[in-house]
Coordinates of C-alpha atoms in Angstrom, one line a residue:
X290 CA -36.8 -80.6 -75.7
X291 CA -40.2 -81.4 -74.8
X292 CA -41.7 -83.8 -76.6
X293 CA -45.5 -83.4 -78.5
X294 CA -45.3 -87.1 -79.4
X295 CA -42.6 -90.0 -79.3
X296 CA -42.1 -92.8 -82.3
X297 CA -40.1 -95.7 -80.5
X298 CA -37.2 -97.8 -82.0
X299 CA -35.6 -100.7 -80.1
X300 CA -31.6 -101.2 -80.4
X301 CA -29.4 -103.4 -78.0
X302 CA -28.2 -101.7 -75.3
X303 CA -24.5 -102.9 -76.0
X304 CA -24.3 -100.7 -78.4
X305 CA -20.8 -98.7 -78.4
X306 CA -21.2 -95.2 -78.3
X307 CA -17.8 -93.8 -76.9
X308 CA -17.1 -92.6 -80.2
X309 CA -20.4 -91.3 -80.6
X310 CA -18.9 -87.2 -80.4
X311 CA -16.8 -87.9 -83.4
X312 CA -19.6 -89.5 -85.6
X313 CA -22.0 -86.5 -85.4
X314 CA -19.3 -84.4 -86.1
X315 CA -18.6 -85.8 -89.5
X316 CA -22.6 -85.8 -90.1
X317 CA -22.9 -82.1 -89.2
X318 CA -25.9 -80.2 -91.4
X319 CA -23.9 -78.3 -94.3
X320 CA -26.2 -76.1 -96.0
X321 CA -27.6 -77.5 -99.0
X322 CA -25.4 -76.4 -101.9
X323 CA -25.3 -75.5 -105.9
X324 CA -28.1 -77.6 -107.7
X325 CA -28.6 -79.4 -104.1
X326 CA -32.4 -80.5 -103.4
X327 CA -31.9 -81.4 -99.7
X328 CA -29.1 -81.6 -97.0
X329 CA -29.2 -83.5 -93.7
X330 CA -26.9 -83.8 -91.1
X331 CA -26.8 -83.1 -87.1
X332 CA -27.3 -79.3 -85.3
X333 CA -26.9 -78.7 -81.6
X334 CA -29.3 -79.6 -78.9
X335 CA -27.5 -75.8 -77.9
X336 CA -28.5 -73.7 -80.3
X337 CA -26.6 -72.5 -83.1
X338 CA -24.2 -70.3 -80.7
X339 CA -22.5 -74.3 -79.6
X340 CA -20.9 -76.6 -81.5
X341 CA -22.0 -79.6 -79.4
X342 CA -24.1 -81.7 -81.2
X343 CA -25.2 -83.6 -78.8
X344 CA -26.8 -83.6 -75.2
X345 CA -25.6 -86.4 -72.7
X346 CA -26.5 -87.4 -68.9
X347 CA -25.5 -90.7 -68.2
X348 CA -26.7 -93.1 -70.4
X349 CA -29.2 -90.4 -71.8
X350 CA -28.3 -89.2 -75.3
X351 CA -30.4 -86.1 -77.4
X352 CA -29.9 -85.1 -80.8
X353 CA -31.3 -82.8 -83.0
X354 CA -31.4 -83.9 -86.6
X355 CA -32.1 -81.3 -89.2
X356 CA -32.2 -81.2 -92.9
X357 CA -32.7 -78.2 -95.3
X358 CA -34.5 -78.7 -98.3
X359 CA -35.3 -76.4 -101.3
X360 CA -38.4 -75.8 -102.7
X361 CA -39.2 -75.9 -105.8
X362 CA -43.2 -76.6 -106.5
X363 CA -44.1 -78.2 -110.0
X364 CA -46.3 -76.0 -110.2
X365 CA -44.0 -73.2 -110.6
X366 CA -41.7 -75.4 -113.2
X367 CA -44.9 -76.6 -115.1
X368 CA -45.8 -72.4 -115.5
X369 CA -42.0 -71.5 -116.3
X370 CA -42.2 -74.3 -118.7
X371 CA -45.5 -73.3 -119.9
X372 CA -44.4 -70.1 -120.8
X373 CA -40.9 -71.1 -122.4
X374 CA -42.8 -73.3 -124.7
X375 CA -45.4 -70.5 -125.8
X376 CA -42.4 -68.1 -126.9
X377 CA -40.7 -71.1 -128.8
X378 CA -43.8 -71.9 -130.3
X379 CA -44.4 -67.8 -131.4
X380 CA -40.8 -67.9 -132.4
X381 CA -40.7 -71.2 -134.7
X382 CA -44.3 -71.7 -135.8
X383 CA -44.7 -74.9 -134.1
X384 CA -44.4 -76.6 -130.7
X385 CA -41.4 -78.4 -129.4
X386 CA -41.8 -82.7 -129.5
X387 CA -42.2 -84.6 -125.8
X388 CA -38.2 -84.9 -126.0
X389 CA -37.2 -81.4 -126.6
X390 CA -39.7 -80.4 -123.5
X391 CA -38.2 -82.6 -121.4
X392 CA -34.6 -81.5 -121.9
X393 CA -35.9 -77.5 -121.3
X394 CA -37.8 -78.5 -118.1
X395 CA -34.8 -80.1 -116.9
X396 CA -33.1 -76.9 -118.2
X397 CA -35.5 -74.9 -116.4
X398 CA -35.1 -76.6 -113.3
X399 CA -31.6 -76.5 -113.2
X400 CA -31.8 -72.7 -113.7
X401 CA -34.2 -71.8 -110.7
X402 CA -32.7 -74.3 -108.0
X403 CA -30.2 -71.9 -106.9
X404 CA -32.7 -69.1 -106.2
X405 CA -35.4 -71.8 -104.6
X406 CA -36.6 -70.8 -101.1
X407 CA -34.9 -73.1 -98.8
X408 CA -36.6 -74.6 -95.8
X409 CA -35.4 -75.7 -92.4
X410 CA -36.6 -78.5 -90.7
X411 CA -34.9 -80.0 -87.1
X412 CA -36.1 -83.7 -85.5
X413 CA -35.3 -84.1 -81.7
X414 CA -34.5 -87.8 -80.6
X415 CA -33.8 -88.9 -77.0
X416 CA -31.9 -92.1 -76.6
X417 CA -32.0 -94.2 -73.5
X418 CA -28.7 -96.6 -74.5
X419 CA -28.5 -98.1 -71.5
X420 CA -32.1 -99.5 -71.9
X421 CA -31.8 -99.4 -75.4
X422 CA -34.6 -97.6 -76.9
X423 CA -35.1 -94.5 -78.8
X424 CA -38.0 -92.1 -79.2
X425 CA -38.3 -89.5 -82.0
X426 CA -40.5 -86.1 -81.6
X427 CA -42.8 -86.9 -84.5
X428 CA -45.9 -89.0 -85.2
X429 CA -44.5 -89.8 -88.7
X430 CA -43.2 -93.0 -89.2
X431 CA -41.5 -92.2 -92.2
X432 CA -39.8 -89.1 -90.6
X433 CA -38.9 -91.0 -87.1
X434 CA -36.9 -93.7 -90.0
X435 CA -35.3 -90.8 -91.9
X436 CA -33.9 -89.9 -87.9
X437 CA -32.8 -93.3 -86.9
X438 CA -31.2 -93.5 -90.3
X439 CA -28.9 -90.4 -90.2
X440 CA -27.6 -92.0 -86.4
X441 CA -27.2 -95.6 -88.7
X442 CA -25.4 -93.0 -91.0
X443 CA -23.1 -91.5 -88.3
X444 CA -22.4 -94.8 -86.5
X445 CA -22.1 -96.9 -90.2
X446 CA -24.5 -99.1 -87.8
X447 CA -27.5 -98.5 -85.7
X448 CA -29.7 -101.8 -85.8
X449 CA -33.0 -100.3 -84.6
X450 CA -36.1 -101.6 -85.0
X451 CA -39.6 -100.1 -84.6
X452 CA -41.8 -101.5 -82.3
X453 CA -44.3 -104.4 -82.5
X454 CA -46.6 -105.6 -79.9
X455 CA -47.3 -109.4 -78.7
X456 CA -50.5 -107.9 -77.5
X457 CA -53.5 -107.1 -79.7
X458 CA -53.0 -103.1 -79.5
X459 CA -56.8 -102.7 -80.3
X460 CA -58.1 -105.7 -77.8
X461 CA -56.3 -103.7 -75.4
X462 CA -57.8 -100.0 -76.1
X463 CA -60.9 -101.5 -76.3
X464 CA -61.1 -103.5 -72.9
X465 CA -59.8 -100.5 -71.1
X466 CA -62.7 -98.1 -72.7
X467 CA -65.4 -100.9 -71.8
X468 CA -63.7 -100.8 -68.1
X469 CA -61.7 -103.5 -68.1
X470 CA -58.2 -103.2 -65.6
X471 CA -55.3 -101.0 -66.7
X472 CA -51.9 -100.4 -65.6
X473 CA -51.7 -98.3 -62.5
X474 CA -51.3 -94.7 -62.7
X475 CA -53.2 -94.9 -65.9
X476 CA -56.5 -93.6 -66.0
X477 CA -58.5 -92.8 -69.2
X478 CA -58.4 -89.1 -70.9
X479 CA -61.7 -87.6 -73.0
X480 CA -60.7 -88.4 -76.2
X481 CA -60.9 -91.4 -78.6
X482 CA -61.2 -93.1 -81.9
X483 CA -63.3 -96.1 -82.9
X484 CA -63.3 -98.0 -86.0
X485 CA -65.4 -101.0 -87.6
X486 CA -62.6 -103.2 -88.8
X487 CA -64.9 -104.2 -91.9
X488 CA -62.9 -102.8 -95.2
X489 CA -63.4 -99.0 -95.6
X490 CA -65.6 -99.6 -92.0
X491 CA -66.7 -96.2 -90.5
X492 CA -64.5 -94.0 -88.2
X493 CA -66.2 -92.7 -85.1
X494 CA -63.7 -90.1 -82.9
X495 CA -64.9 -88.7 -79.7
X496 CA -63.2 -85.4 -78.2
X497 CA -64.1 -83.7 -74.6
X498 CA -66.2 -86.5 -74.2
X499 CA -67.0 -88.9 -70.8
X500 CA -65.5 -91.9 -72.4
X501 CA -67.6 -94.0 -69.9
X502 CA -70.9 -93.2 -72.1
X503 CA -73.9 -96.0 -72.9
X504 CA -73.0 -94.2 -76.6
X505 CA -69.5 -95.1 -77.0
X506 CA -70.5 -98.8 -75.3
X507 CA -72.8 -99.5 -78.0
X508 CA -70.6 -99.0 -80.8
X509 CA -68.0 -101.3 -79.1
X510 CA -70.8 -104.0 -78.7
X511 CA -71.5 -103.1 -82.4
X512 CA -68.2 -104.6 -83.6
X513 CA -66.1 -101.0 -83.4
X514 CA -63.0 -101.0 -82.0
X515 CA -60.7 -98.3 -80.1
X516 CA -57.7 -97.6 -82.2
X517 CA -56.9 -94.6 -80.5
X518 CA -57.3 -93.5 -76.7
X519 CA -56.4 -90.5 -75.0
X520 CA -55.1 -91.4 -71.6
X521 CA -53.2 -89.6 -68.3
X522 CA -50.8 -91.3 -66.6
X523 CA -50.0 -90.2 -62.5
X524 CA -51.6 -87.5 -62.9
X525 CA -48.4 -86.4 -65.1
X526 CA -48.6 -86.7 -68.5
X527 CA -51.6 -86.2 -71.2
X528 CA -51.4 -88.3 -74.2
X529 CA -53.6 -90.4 -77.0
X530 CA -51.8 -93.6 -78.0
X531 CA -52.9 -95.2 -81.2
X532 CA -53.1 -98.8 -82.2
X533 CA -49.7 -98.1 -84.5
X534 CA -47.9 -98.0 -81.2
X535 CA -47.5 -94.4 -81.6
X536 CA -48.0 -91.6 -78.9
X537 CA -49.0 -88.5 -79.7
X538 CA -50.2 -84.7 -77.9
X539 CA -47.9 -85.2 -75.4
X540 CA -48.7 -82.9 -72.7
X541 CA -46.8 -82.7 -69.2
X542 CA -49.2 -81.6 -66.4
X543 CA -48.8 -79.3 -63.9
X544 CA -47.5 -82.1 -61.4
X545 CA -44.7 -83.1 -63.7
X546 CA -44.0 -79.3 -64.4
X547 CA -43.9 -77.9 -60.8
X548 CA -40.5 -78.9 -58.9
X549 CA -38.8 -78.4 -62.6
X550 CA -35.3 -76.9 -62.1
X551 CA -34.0 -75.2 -65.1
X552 CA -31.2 -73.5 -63.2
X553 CA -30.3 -69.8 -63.9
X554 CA -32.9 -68.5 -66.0
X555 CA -30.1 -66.8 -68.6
X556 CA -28.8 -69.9 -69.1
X557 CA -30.2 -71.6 -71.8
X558 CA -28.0 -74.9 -71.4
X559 CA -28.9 -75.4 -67.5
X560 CA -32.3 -75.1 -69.1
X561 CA -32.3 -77.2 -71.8
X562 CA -30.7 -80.0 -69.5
X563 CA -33.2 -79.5 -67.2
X564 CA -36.1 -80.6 -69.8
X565 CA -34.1 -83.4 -71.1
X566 CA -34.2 -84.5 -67.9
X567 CA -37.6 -84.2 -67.4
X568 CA -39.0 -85.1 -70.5
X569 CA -36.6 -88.4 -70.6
X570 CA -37.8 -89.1 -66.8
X571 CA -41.7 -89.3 -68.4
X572 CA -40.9 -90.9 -71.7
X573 CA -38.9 -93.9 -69.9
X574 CA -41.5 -94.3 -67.5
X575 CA -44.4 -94.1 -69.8
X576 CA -42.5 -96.8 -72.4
X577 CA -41.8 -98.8 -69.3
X578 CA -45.6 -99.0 -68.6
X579 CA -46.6 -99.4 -72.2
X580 CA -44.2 -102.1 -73.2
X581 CA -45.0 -104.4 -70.1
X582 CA -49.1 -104.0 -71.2
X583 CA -48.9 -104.3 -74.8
X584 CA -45.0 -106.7 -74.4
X585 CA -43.5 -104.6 -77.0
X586 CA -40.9 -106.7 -79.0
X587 CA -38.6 -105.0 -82.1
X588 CA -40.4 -105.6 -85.5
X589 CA -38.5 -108.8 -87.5

């Protein structure tokens, strides 16, 4: 349940959920069947022992949303095919036309599916409906969409919207690397990424680095600009946050950690509650801090 980074939607927080139990339950993950290429559906926050498909406290909601998917590289089809094409041509004198090699790849392909490796792949996604935002454990934008739209598939509607910023996210990064004021309880990390906004400009990215340097200064007075910035926030959370609104290496510190109460420690629920908890506790107050800097508004 914790988090390594966090892709934020925005939904209203009249949203009905009471029926929310039901929903997931007719989107549970089936395993992928037959001549199936992928299967996606809902698995419990619980483990595989529980069939409760979602984790609730208060207004807090967590789901895990999983899909199996079966493998099948073309370059394995393209050798299969290869070689099917070499014994027809030995067997008939002459090598089947474009058509006839399309219908025995697709014959092929049809033939190995069932005996494809099959991997597993699980999404976690913590939802805050009485504010009415969601975050997704991934820096993908595509896969934080393909999350939000299996909830839009278990509701029939779930009108969230990524984030956009009234703010100039770069401006931003960049004033608070040249020492301009930031939020409180965020201070800067050692780790950044510059970029000259010319087309196909340079990248510059900085690691373990005093972010303070007459080095980094000079590229900013140069004409770079901070797209991403590693920061720490009350001394509780590590993260970078990028220009694409996007927060990534999540790290909770030692003073986030220490008074953490997972309960008994044989109980894997008590524990699992316990980071939700947590990890919702930083998220919200992070986004809360975020939004007012950068006035985050859902994308139209």
């Amino acid at each position: 349940m914790l988090f390594k980074n966090a892709t934020f939607f925005l939904f209203s927080p009249t949203l009905e959920w009471s029926h929310f139990d039901e929903q997931l339950q007719d989107c549970e993950l089936k395993p992928v069947q037959g001549l199936e290429l992928v299967s996606r559906g809902f698995v419990s926050p619980y483990g595989e022992d529980s069939e409760v498909l979602k984790m609730e406290q208060g207004p807090v909601l967590a789901v895990h949303s999983a899909q199996q998917e079966r493998l099948l590289p073309g370059a394995v089809v393209n050798e299969a095919l290869q070689k099917k094409l070499r014994e027809i041509e030995k067997a008939d004198g002459r090598r089947p036309g474009s058509k006839k090699r399309a219908q025995i790849k697709s014959d092929l392909i049809l033939e190995m599916l069932p005996k494809a490796f099959i991997k597993s792949a699980r999404t976690t996604a913590i939802l805050d409906t009485a504010k009415g935002w969601i975050a997704v454990d991934t820096a993908s934008r595509k896969q934080a969409e393909n999350v939000v739209s299996e909830i839009r598939r278990a509701m029939s509607s779930f009108p969230a919207l990524p984030l956009n910023a009234e703010q100039s996210p770069r401006q931003i990064l960049t004033s608070w690397l040249m020492g301009g004021d930031m939020p409180e309880g965020l201070v800067l990390g050692h780790e950044a990424e510059l970029q000259d906004p010319a087309e196909q400009g340079a990248t510059i990215k900085v690691a373990r680095m005093d972010l303070a340097s007459e080095e980094l200064r000079q590229h900013i007075e140069a004409g770079f600009q901070v797209v991403r910035l590693a920061l720490i926030y009350n001394d509780r959370v590590g993260l970078t946050f990028g220009d694409d609104l996007v927060v990534r290496k999540i790290k909770l510190l030692e003073a986030a950690t220490e008074n953490l109460d997972t309960g008994d420690a044989d109980d894997a629920r008590a524990e699992r509650d316990a980071l939700l908890a947590l990890m919702h506790g930083e998220l919200a107050e992070l986004f809360r801090v975020l939004a007012a800097e950068f006035r985050f508004t859902p994308v139209q």
